[in-house]
């Protein structure tokens, strides 16, 4: 089983998240993608974050795809950091080939994540192109640190079977949608 893990606050989930997931399903030949709806991102202000149950329900509506599963199980685990979740999954499901999926905008800050090096050693990483982030693979600190582990895009289909560290940058159609922009637009409409 080849499963892509796509984490985030999904506040709100949108078609861009679905685009990233379907791109990963197709280009990496994954069996499934799990959306890991985070209780809260330690690098972001969580004071205005919608309740987890609401974000999961809304994400499930957006992700209406037979091979995408939405879960908020990280809250039940009591974890704060992605690396803790990934360690848990690798221990619990040793026969599954997991791939961490992130947008190129996340790669730009990946070096600041708790346990970023451990994440890269736990499972392969797929980075999906985002508007304004196409040059991230050459400019991001994490990309430079992991340059020797970069897999050619033409070999993306092999990523799930590779021993980490391994990562690929997938170019292609990009979604301009952003949860931050959607929240800002909603805030402008409020009286």
Short mmCIF file of N, CA and C in Angstrom, two decimals:
data_model
loop_
_atom_site.label_atom_id
_atom_site.label_comp_id
_atom_site.label_asym_id
_atom_site.label_seq_id
_atom_site.Cartn_x
_atom_site.Cartn_y
_atom_site.Cartn_z
N UNK A 1 0.84 -1.18 0.00
CA UNK A 1 0.00 0.00 0.00
C UNK A 1 0.88 1.24 0.00
N UNK A 2 0.56 2.17 -0.88
CA UNK A 2 1.31 3.42 -1.01
C UNK A 2 0.38 4.56 -0.63
N UNK A 3 0.68 5.21 0.49
CA UNK A 3 -0.22 6.23 1.02
C UNK A 3 0.51 7.57 1.15
N UNK A 4 -0.09 8.59 0.58
CA UNK A 4 0.40 9.95 0.73
C UNK A 4 -0.22 10.58 1.97
N UNK A 5 0.59 11.27 2.75
CA UNK A 5 0.13 11.97 3.95
C UNK A 5 0.23 13.46 3.68
N UNK A 6 -0.90 14.14 3.80
CA UNK A 6 -0.96 15.57 3.50
C UNK A 6 -1.52 16.27 4.73
N UNK A 7 -0.66 16.94 5.46
CA UNK A 7 -1.07 17.56 6.71
C UNK A 7 -1.25 19.05 6.57
N UNK A 8 -2.06 19.59 7.48
CA UNK A 8 -2.27 21.02 7.51
C UNK A 8 -3.45 21.39 8.37
N UNK A 9 -3.66 22.67 8.51
CA UNK A 9 -4.79 23.12 9.33
C UNK A 9 -6.10 23.03 8.54
N UNK A 10 -6.04 23.07 7.22
CA UNK A 10 -7.23 23.00 6.37
C UNK A 10 -8.29 23.97 6.90
N UNK A 11 -7.89 25.22 7.06
CA UNK A 11 -8.76 26.24 7.65
C UNK A 11 -8.93 27.42 6.72
N UNK A 12 -9.77 27.30 5.70
CA UNK A 12 -10.59 26.15 5.34
C UNK A 12 -9.91 25.28 4.28
N UNK A 13 -10.41 24.07 4.14
CA UNK A 13 -9.99 23.21 3.02
C UNK A 13 -10.58 23.82 1.74
N UNK A 14 -9.88 23.63 0.62
CA UNK A 14 -10.35 24.21 -0.64
C UNK A 14 -9.89 23.34 -1.81
N UNK A 15 -10.32 23.73 -2.99
CA UNK A 15 -10.00 22.97 -4.21
C UNK A 15 -8.50 22.84 -4.46
N UNK A 16 -7.71 23.78 -3.97
CA UNK A 16 -6.25 23.68 -4.10
C UNK A 16 -5.71 22.47 -3.37
N UNK A 17 -6.25 22.18 -2.19
CA UNK A 17 -5.85 20.98 -1.45
C UNK A 17 -6.21 19.72 -2.25
N UNK A 18 -7.40 19.74 -2.83
CA UNK A 18 -7.82 18.59 -3.65
C UNK A 18 -6.90 18.45 -4.86
N UNK A 19 -6.53 19.57 -5.47
CA UNK A 19 -5.62 19.55 -6.63
C UNK A 19 -4.27 18.91 -6.25
N UNK A 20 -3.70 19.33 -5.13
CA UNK A 20 -2.43 18.75 -4.67
C UNK A 20 -2.57 17.24 -4.48
N UNK A 21 -3.68 16.84 -3.87
CA UNK A 21 -3.90 15.41 -3.58
C UNK A 21 -4.07 14.59 -4.85
N UNK A 22 -4.86 15.08 -5.79
CA UNK A 22 -5.06 14.30 -7.01
C UNK A 22 -3.80 14.28 -7.87
N UNK A 23 -3.03 15.37 -7.81
CA UNK A 23 -1.73 15.38 -8.50
C UNK A 23 -0.83 14.30 -7.91
N UNK A 24 -0.75 14.23 -6.58
CA UNK A 24 0.08 13.22 -5.93
C UNK A 24 -0.42 11.81 -6.22
N UNK A 25 -1.72 11.60 -6.17
CA UNK A 25 -2.27 10.27 -6.48
C UNK A 25 -1.83 9.82 -7.86
N UNK A 26 -1.95 10.71 -8.82
CA UNK A 26 -1.65 10.38 -10.22
C UNK A 26 -0.15 10.27 -10.49
N UNK A 27 0.61 11.29 -10.10
CA UNK A 27 2.02 11.35 -10.48
C UNK A 27 2.90 10.39 -9.67
N UNK A 28 2.47 10.07 -8.43
CA UNK A 28 3.26 9.17 -7.59
C UNK A 28 2.69 7.76 -7.56
N UNK A 29 1.58 7.57 -8.26
CA UNK A 29 0.86 6.29 -8.28
C UNK A 29 0.56 5.79 -6.87
N UNK A 30 -0.04 6.68 -6.08
CA UNK A 30 -0.41 6.32 -4.71
C UNK A 30 -1.75 5.60 -4.71
N UNK A 31 -1.94 4.75 -3.71
CA UNK A 31 -3.23 4.08 -3.54
C UNK A 31 -4.24 4.99 -2.85
N UNK A 32 -3.73 5.80 -1.91
CA UNK A 32 -4.60 6.68 -1.13
C UNK A 32 -3.82 7.92 -0.70
N UNK A 33 -4.57 8.95 -0.34
CA UNK A 33 -4.01 10.13 0.32
C UNK A 33 -4.84 10.37 1.57
N UNK A 34 -4.15 10.56 2.68
CA UNK A 34 -4.82 10.89 3.95
C UNK A 34 -4.58 12.36 4.24
N UNK A 35 -5.65 13.10 4.45
CA UNK A 35 -5.54 14.48 4.90
C UNK A 35 -5.47 14.45 6.42
N UNK A 36 -4.37 14.89 6.97
CA UNK A 36 -4.17 14.94 8.42
C UNK A 36 -4.50 16.36 8.88
N UNK A 37 -5.74 16.54 9.32
CA UNK A 37 -6.18 17.86 9.77
C UNK A 37 -5.59 18.10 11.16
N UNK A 38 -4.71 19.07 11.23
CA UNK A 38 -3.93 19.33 12.44
C UNK A 38 -4.75 20.04 13.51
N UNK A 39 -4.50 19.68 14.78
CA UNK A 39 -5.13 20.44 15.86
C UNK A 39 -4.65 21.90 15.86
N UNK A 40 -3.48 22.14 15.30
CA UNK A 40 -2.95 23.50 15.22
C UNK A 40 -1.49 23.48 14.83
N UNK A 41 -1.09 24.41 13.99
CA UNK A 41 0.28 24.50 13.53
C UNK A 41 1.10 25.30 14.54
N UNK A 42 2.16 24.72 15.11
CA UNK A 42 2.98 25.44 16.09
C UNK A 42 3.65 26.69 15.52
N UNK A 43 3.76 26.79 14.19
CA UNK A 43 4.40 27.95 13.58
C UNK A 43 3.41 29.07 13.24
N UNK A 44 2.12 28.84 13.52
CA UNK A 44 1.10 29.82 13.17
C UNK A 44 0.25 30.18 14.39
N UNK A 45 -0.41 31.33 14.30
CA UNK A 45 -1.32 31.77 15.34
C UNK A 45 -2.56 30.87 15.33
N UNK A 46 -2.82 30.22 16.45
CA UNK A 46 -3.94 29.28 16.52
C UNK A 46 -5.17 29.89 17.18
N UNK A 47 -5.10 31.15 17.57
CA UNK A 47 -6.19 31.77 18.33
C UNK A 47 -7.48 31.89 17.52
N UNK A 48 -7.38 31.99 16.21
CA UNK A 48 -8.58 32.14 15.37
C UNK A 48 -8.89 30.88 14.57
N UNK A 49 -8.26 29.80 14.91
CA UNK A 49 -8.44 28.54 14.19
C UNK A 49 -9.84 27.98 14.45
N UNK A 50 -10.53 27.61 13.39
CA UNK A 50 -11.85 27.00 13.54
C UNK A 50 -11.72 25.68 14.30
N UNK A 51 -12.77 25.25 15.00
CA UNK A 51 -12.71 23.99 15.74
C UNK A 51 -12.34 22.81 14.82
N UNK A 52 -11.59 21.87 15.37
CA UNK A 52 -11.11 20.72 14.59
C UNK A 52 -12.27 19.96 13.92
N UNK A 53 -13.34 19.70 14.65
CA UNK A 53 -14.47 18.94 14.08
C UNK A 53 -15.06 19.67 12.87
N UNK A 54 -15.15 20.99 12.95
CA UNK A 54 -15.68 21.77 11.83
C UNK A 54 -14.75 21.70 10.63
N UNK A 55 -13.43 21.80 10.89
CA UNK A 55 -12.47 21.75 9.79
C UNK A 55 -12.46 20.37 9.13
N UNK A 56 -12.58 19.32 9.94
CA UNK A 56 -12.62 17.95 9.38
C UNK A 56 -13.87 17.75 8.52
N UNK A 57 -15.01 18.21 9.02
CA UNK A 57 -16.26 18.05 8.26
C UNK A 57 -16.20 18.82 6.94
N UNK A 58 -15.69 20.04 7.00
CA UNK A 58 -15.59 20.85 5.79
C UNK A 58 -14.58 20.23 4.82
N UNK A 59 -13.46 19.73 5.35
CA UNK A 59 -12.45 19.08 4.50
C UNK A 59 -13.03 17.84 3.83
N UNK A 60 -13.84 17.08 4.55
CA UNK A 60 -14.44 15.87 3.97
C UNK A 60 -15.36 16.23 2.79
N UNK A 61 -16.06 17.36 2.90
CA UNK A 61 -16.91 17.80 1.78
C UNK A 61 -16.07 18.17 0.57
N UNK A 62 -14.96 18.86 0.80
CA UNK A 62 -14.09 19.28 -0.31
C UNK A 62 -13.39 18.07 -0.93
N UNK A 63 -12.97 17.14 -0.09
CA UNK A 63 -12.17 15.99 -0.54
C UNK A 63 -13.02 14.84 -1.06
N UNK A 64 -14.21 15.09 -1.44
CA UNK A 64 -15.13 14.04 -1.88
C UNK A 64 -14.50 13.24 -3.03
N UNK A 65 -13.61 12.36 -2.68
CA UNK A 65 -12.86 11.54 -3.65
C UNK A 65 -12.71 10.16 -3.02
N UNK A 66 -12.93 9.10 -3.77
CA UNK A 66 -12.90 7.75 -3.18
C UNK A 66 -11.54 7.33 -2.61
N UNK A 67 -10.47 8.00 -3.02
CA UNK A 67 -9.14 7.59 -2.54
C UNK A 67 -8.51 8.60 -1.58
N UNK A 68 -9.33 9.56 -1.13
CA UNK A 68 -8.85 10.54 -0.14
C UNK A 68 -9.64 10.35 1.15
N UNK A 69 -8.91 10.22 2.25
CA UNK A 69 -9.51 10.07 3.57
C UNK A 69 -9.12 11.27 4.42
N UNK A 70 -10.08 11.85 5.10
CA UNK A 70 -9.84 12.99 5.99
C UNK A 70 -9.87 12.49 7.43
N UNK A 71 -8.85 12.87 8.19
CA UNK A 71 -8.79 12.45 9.59
C UNK A 71 -8.23 13.56 10.47
N UNK A 72 -8.71 13.61 11.70
CA UNK A 72 -8.19 14.53 12.70
C UNK A 72 -7.57 13.76 13.85
N UNK A 73 -7.05 12.57 13.58
CA UNK A 73 -6.58 11.67 14.63
C UNK A 73 -5.39 12.20 15.42
N UNK A 74 -4.69 13.20 14.90
CA UNK A 74 -3.55 13.74 15.63
C UNK A 74 -3.96 14.30 16.98
N UNK A 75 -5.16 14.85 17.06
CA UNK A 75 -5.65 15.39 18.33
C UNK A 75 -5.78 14.28 19.36
N UNK A 76 -6.28 13.12 18.94
CA UNK A 76 -6.42 11.98 19.86
C UNK A 76 -5.06 11.45 20.30
N UNK A 77 -4.07 11.56 19.43
CA UNK A 77 -2.72 11.12 19.79
C UNK A 77 -2.07 12.08 20.79
N UNK A 78 -2.53 13.32 20.79
CA UNK A 78 -1.95 14.32 21.67
C UNK A 78 -0.60 14.82 21.19
N UNK A 79 -0.37 14.82 19.88
CA UNK A 79 0.90 15.27 19.33
C UNK A 79 0.80 16.73 18.89
N UNK A 80 1.93 17.42 18.88
CA UNK A 80 1.98 18.81 18.43
C UNK A 80 2.73 18.98 17.13
N UNK A 81 3.60 18.02 16.81
CA UNK A 81 4.49 18.19 15.68
C UNK A 81 4.33 17.05 14.67
N UNK A 82 4.48 17.40 13.40
CA UNK A 82 4.36 16.43 12.31
C UNK A 82 5.28 15.23 12.53
N UNK A 83 6.49 15.47 12.96
CA UNK A 83 7.45 14.38 13.14
C UNK A 83 6.91 13.33 14.12
N UNK A 84 6.17 13.75 15.14
CA UNK A 84 5.60 12.80 16.09
C UNK A 84 4.55 11.92 15.41
N UNK A 85 3.72 12.53 14.59
CA UNK A 85 2.68 11.79 13.86
C UNK A 85 3.31 10.78 12.92
N UNK A 86 4.33 11.21 12.18
CA UNK A 86 4.96 10.32 11.20
C UNK A 86 5.68 9.16 11.88
N UNK A 87 6.33 9.43 12.98
CA UNK A 87 6.96 8.33 13.74
C UNK A 87 5.92 7.31 14.16
N UNK A 88 4.80 7.79 14.66
CA UNK A 88 3.71 6.92 15.10
C UNK A 88 3.23 6.04 13.94
N UNK A 89 2.96 6.66 12.79
CA UNK A 89 2.45 5.91 11.64
C UNK A 89 3.45 4.88 11.12
N UNK A 90 4.71 5.25 11.06
CA UNK A 90 5.74 4.32 10.58
C UNK A 90 5.85 3.12 11.52
N UNK A 91 5.76 3.36 12.82
CA UNK A 91 5.80 2.25 13.80
C UNK A 91 4.57 1.36 13.69
N UNK A 92 3.40 1.99 13.57
CA UNK A 92 2.14 1.24 13.56
C UNK A 92 1.85 0.52 12.25
N UNK A 93 2.38 1.01 11.16
CA UNK A 93 2.12 0.44 9.84
C UNK A 93 3.43 0.21 9.09
N UNK A 94 4.25 -0.75 9.56
CA UNK A 94 5.57 -0.95 8.94
C UNK A 94 5.52 -1.42 7.49
N UNK A 95 4.43 -2.01 7.05
CA UNK A 95 4.33 -2.50 5.69
C UNK A 95 3.84 -1.46 4.68
N UNK A 96 3.43 -0.31 5.16
CA UNK A 96 2.91 0.74 4.28
C UNK A 96 4.05 1.63 3.81
N UNK A 97 4.01 2.00 2.56
CA UNK A 97 4.98 2.94 2.01
C UNK A 97 4.35 4.34 2.03
N UNK A 98 4.74 5.10 3.03
CA UNK A 98 4.20 6.45 3.18
C UNK A 98 5.05 7.45 2.40
N UNK A 99 4.39 8.49 1.93
CA UNK A 99 5.05 9.64 1.30
C UNK A 99 4.46 10.89 1.94
N UNK A 100 5.31 11.78 2.44
CA UNK A 100 4.85 13.06 2.97
C UNK A 100 4.65 14.01 1.79
N UNK A 101 3.49 14.67 1.74
CA UNK A 101 3.15 15.58 0.66
C UNK A 101 3.09 16.99 1.23
N UNK A 102 3.73 17.92 0.53
CA UNK A 102 3.64 19.33 0.95
C UNK A 102 3.66 20.22 -0.28
N UNK A 103 3.11 21.41 -0.11
CA UNK A 103 3.19 22.41 -1.16
C UNK A 103 4.57 23.06 -1.14
N UNK A 104 4.96 23.62 -2.27
CA UNK A 104 6.28 24.25 -2.36
C UNK A 104 6.40 25.41 -1.38
N UNK A 105 5.29 26.06 -1.03
CA UNK A 105 5.34 27.13 -0.05
C UNK A 105 5.77 26.61 1.32
N UNK A 106 5.40 25.38 1.64
CA UNK A 106 5.82 24.76 2.91
C UNK A 106 7.30 24.38 2.88
N UNK A 107 7.80 24.01 1.71
CA UNK A 107 9.22 23.67 1.61
C UNK A 107 10.09 24.87 2.00
N UNK A 108 9.60 26.07 1.71
CA UNK A 108 10.36 27.27 2.03
C UNK A 108 10.61 27.42 3.53
N UNK A 109 9.70 26.90 4.36
CA UNK A 109 9.86 27.01 5.83
C UNK A 109 10.16 25.66 6.48
N UNK A 110 10.32 24.63 5.68
CA UNK A 110 10.50 23.27 6.22
C UNK A 110 11.69 23.19 7.18
N UNK A 111 12.75 23.92 6.96
CA UNK A 111 13.92 23.88 7.84
C UNK A 111 13.58 24.34 9.27
N UNK A 112 12.46 25.06 9.44
CA UNK A 112 12.05 25.54 10.76
C UNK A 112 11.15 24.55 11.49
N UNK A 113 10.70 23.50 10.81
CA UNK A 113 9.82 22.52 11.44
C UNK A 113 10.60 21.72 12.47
N UNK A 114 9.97 21.40 13.57
CA UNK A 114 10.57 20.53 14.57
C UNK A 114 10.83 19.17 13.93
N UNK A 115 12.07 18.70 13.96
CA UNK A 115 12.41 17.38 13.44
C UNK A 115 12.39 17.27 11.92
N UNK A 116 12.63 18.37 11.21
CA UNK A 116 12.61 18.33 9.74
C UNK A 116 13.55 17.27 9.18
N UNK A 117 14.75 17.16 9.74
CA UNK A 117 15.69 16.14 9.28
C UNK A 117 15.18 14.74 9.53
N UNK A 118 14.53 14.54 10.67
CA UNK A 118 13.94 13.23 10.98
C UNK A 118 12.82 12.90 10.02
N UNK A 119 12.00 13.90 9.68
CA UNK A 119 10.92 13.67 8.72
C UNK A 119 11.50 13.17 7.40
N UNK A 120 12.56 13.82 6.95
CA UNK A 120 13.19 13.43 5.68
C UNK A 120 13.78 12.02 5.76
N UNK A 121 14.19 11.60 6.95
CA UNK A 121 14.73 10.24 7.11
C UNK A 121 13.63 9.19 7.34
N UNK A 122 12.43 9.63 7.71
CA UNK A 122 11.32 8.71 7.97
C UNK A 122 10.63 8.23 6.70
N UNK A 123 10.46 9.16 5.75
CA UNK A 123 9.72 8.80 4.53
C UNK A 123 10.06 9.76 3.41
N UNK A 124 9.87 9.31 2.16
CA UNK A 124 10.09 10.20 1.02
C UNK A 124 9.12 11.38 1.08
N UNK A 125 9.50 12.46 0.41
CA UNK A 125 8.71 13.69 0.42
C UNK A 125 8.41 14.11 -1.02
N UNK A 126 7.15 14.44 -1.26
CA UNK A 126 6.75 14.99 -2.56
C UNK A 126 6.37 16.45 -2.34
N UNK A 127 6.98 17.33 -3.11
CA UNK A 127 6.70 18.76 -3.03
C UNK A 127 5.96 19.16 -4.30
N UNK A 128 4.78 19.73 -4.13
CA UNK A 128 3.94 20.11 -5.26
C UNK A 128 4.08 21.61 -5.51
N UNK A 129 4.32 21.97 -6.75
CA UNK A 129 4.51 23.37 -7.14
C UNK A 129 3.31 24.22 -6.72
N UNK A 130 3.61 25.44 -6.27
CA UNK A 130 2.58 26.42 -5.88
C UNK A 130 2.93 27.76 -6.52
N UNK A 131 1.93 28.56 -6.84
CA UNK A 131 2.22 29.88 -7.41
C UNK A 131 3.17 30.67 -6.50
N UNK A 132 4.17 31.25 -7.10
CA UNK A 132 5.14 32.03 -6.35
C UNK A 132 6.22 31.21 -5.68
N UNK A 133 6.18 29.88 -5.83
CA UNK A 133 7.15 29.02 -5.15
C UNK A 133 7.89 28.10 -6.10
N UNK A 134 7.79 28.35 -7.40
CA UNK A 134 8.42 27.47 -8.39
C UNK A 134 9.93 27.38 -8.23
N UNK A 135 10.56 28.43 -7.73
CA UNK A 135 12.01 28.42 -7.56
C UNK A 135 12.45 27.92 -6.19
N UNK A 136 11.50 27.51 -5.36
CA UNK A 136 11.81 27.04 -4.01
C UNK A 136 12.84 25.91 -3.98
N UNK A 137 12.82 24.95 -4.93
CA UNK A 137 13.81 23.87 -4.85
C UNK A 137 15.26 24.33 -4.93
N UNK A 138 15.49 25.49 -5.49
CA UNK A 138 16.87 25.96 -5.56
C UNK A 138 17.17 27.00 -4.47
N UNK A 139 16.12 27.56 -3.86
CA UNK A 139 16.35 28.62 -2.89
C UNK A 139 16.09 28.21 -1.44
N UNK A 140 15.28 27.21 -1.20
CA UNK A 140 14.93 26.83 0.17
C UNK A 140 16.11 26.17 0.89
N UNK A 141 16.27 26.53 2.13
CA UNK A 141 17.36 25.98 2.94
C UNK A 141 17.26 24.45 3.02
N UNK A 142 16.04 23.92 3.24
CA UNK A 142 15.86 22.47 3.33
C UNK A 142 16.17 21.79 2.00
N UNK A 143 15.79 22.42 0.90
CA UNK A 143 16.08 21.85 -0.42
C UNK A 143 17.58 21.76 -0.66
N UNK A 144 18.30 22.78 -0.23
CA UNK A 144 19.76 22.75 -0.39
C UNK A 144 20.37 21.65 0.48
N UNK A 145 19.88 21.52 1.71
CA UNK A 145 20.39 20.48 2.62
C UNK A 145 20.12 19.08 2.09
N UNK A 146 19.00 18.92 1.39
CA UNK A 146 18.61 17.61 0.88
C UNK A 146 18.88 17.46 -0.62
N UNK A 147 19.73 18.29 -1.16
CA UNK A 147 19.95 18.29 -2.62
C UNK A 147 20.40 16.94 -3.16
N UNK A 148 21.21 16.23 -2.40
CA UNK A 148 21.70 14.91 -2.85
C UNK A 148 20.58 13.87 -2.90
N UNK A 149 19.50 14.12 -2.17
CA UNK A 149 18.40 13.15 -2.09
C UNK A 149 17.28 13.45 -3.09
N UNK A 150 17.47 14.51 -3.89
CA UNK A 150 16.41 14.88 -4.84
C UNK A 150 16.31 13.87 -5.97
N UNK A 151 15.08 13.46 -6.23
CA UNK A 151 14.77 12.49 -7.28
C UNK A 151 14.33 13.27 -8.52
N UNK A 152 14.81 12.90 -9.70
CA UNK A 152 14.36 13.59 -10.91
C UNK A 152 12.85 13.47 -11.07
N UNK A 153 12.23 14.53 -11.52
CA UNK A 153 10.77 14.52 -11.66
C UNK A 153 10.28 13.39 -12.56
N UNK A 154 11.06 13.03 -13.55
CA UNK A 154 10.68 11.93 -14.45
C UNK A 154 10.60 10.59 -13.72
N UNK A 155 11.23 10.50 -12.56
CA UNK A 155 11.22 9.26 -11.76
C UNK A 155 10.28 9.35 -10.57
N UNK A 156 9.37 10.31 -10.58
CA UNK A 156 8.45 10.52 -9.46
C UNK A 156 7.66 9.26 -9.10
N UNK A 157 7.33 8.48 -10.10
CA UNK A 157 6.55 7.26 -9.87
C UNK A 157 7.27 6.28 -8.94
N UNK A 158 8.58 6.41 -8.82
CA UNK A 158 9.37 5.50 -7.98
C UNK A 158 9.53 6.00 -6.54
N UNK A 159 9.04 7.20 -6.25
CA UNK A 159 9.32 7.83 -4.95
C UNK A 159 8.86 6.99 -3.77
N UNK A 160 7.65 6.47 -3.80
CA UNK A 160 7.13 5.71 -2.66
C UNK A 160 7.98 4.48 -2.34
N UNK A 161 8.66 3.94 -3.31
CA UNK A 161 9.49 2.76 -3.10
C UNK A 161 10.93 3.06 -2.75
N UNK A 162 11.28 4.32 -2.69
CA UNK A 162 12.66 4.70 -2.39
C UNK A 162 12.91 4.78 -0.90
N UNK A 163 14.16 4.49 -0.56
CA UNK A 163 14.58 4.60 0.83
C UNK A 163 14.86 6.08 1.14
N UNK A 164 14.28 6.59 2.22
CA UNK A 164 14.53 8.00 2.55
C UNK A 164 15.95 8.20 3.08
N UNK A 165 16.50 9.38 2.93
CA UNK A 165 15.84 10.55 2.38
C UNK A 165 15.75 10.51 0.86
N UNK A 166 14.59 10.92 0.38
CA UNK A 166 14.33 11.05 -1.06
C UNK A 166 13.20 12.05 -1.21
N UNK A 167 13.32 12.94 -2.17
CA UNK A 167 12.24 13.89 -2.40
C UNK A 167 12.19 14.28 -3.87
N UNK A 168 11.00 14.71 -4.27
CA UNK A 168 10.79 15.12 -5.66
C UNK A 168 9.98 16.40 -5.66
N UNK A 169 10.26 17.25 -6.63
CA UNK A 169 9.48 18.46 -6.85
C UNK A 169 8.65 18.25 -8.09
N UNK A 170 7.32 18.34 -7.96
CA UNK A 170 6.43 18.11 -9.08
C UNK A 170 5.91 19.43 -9.64
N UNK A 171 6.29 19.73 -10.87
CA UNK A 171 5.78 20.90 -11.57
C UNK A 171 4.47 20.53 -12.24
N UNK A 172 3.75 21.54 -12.67
CA UNK A 172 2.50 21.29 -13.38
C UNK A 172 1.50 22.38 -13.09
N UNK A 173 0.27 22.14 -13.44
CA UNK A 173 -0.76 23.15 -13.16
C UNK A 173 -0.77 23.47 -11.67
N UNK A 174 -0.92 24.75 -11.35
CA UNK A 174 -0.90 25.18 -9.96
C UNK A 174 -2.23 25.83 -9.59
N UNK A 175 -2.60 25.66 -8.35
CA UNK A 175 -3.80 26.31 -7.84
C UNK A 175 -3.40 27.57 -7.10
N UNK A 176 -4.10 28.67 -7.38
CA UNK A 176 -3.82 29.93 -6.70
C UNK A 176 -4.56 30.03 -5.37
N UNK A 177 -5.40 29.06 -5.07
CA UNK A 177 -6.18 29.12 -3.84
C UNK A 177 -5.27 29.00 -2.62
N UNK A 178 -5.65 29.71 -1.57
CA UNK A 178 -4.88 29.72 -0.33
C UNK A 178 -5.85 29.88 0.83
N UNK A 179 -5.69 29.05 1.86
CA UNK A 179 -6.55 29.17 3.04
C UNK A 179 -6.40 30.54 3.68
N UNK A 180 -5.17 31.04 3.73
CA UNK A 180 -4.92 32.36 4.32
C UNK A 180 -5.70 33.44 3.57
N UNK A 181 -5.66 33.40 2.24
CA UNK A 181 -6.38 34.39 1.43
C UNK A 181 -7.89 34.25 1.59
N UNK A 182 -8.37 33.01 1.67
CA UNK A 182 -9.81 32.79 1.85
C UNK A 182 -10.27 33.36 3.20
N UNK A 183 -9.50 33.12 4.25
CA UNK A 183 -9.85 33.67 5.57
C UNK A 183 -9.83 35.19 5.55
N UNK A 184 -8.84 35.78 4.89
CA UNK A 184 -8.74 37.24 4.82
C UNK A 184 -9.93 37.82 4.06
N UNK A 185 -10.33 37.17 3.00
CA UNK A 185 -11.47 37.65 2.22
C UNK A 185 -12.75 37.58 3.05
N UNK A 186 -12.93 36.52 3.81
CA UNK A 186 -14.11 36.38 4.68
C UNK A 186 -14.10 37.45 5.75
N UNK A 187 -12.93 37.75 6.30
CA UNK A 187 -12.82 38.76 7.35
C UNK A 187 -13.20 40.15 6.82
N UNK A 188 -12.89 40.43 5.56
CA UNK A 188 -13.25 41.71 4.97
C UNK A 188 -14.75 41.86 4.80
N UNK A 189 -15.43 40.76 4.59
CA UNK A 189 -16.90 40.78 4.40
C UNK A 189 -17.66 40.93 5.70
N UNK A 190 -17.02 40.63 6.82
CA UNK A 190 -17.71 40.73 8.12
C UNK A 190 -17.91 42.19 8.50
N UNK A 191 -19.08 42.49 9.10
CA UNK A 191 -19.31 43.89 9.53
C UNK A 191 -18.46 44.26 10.73
#
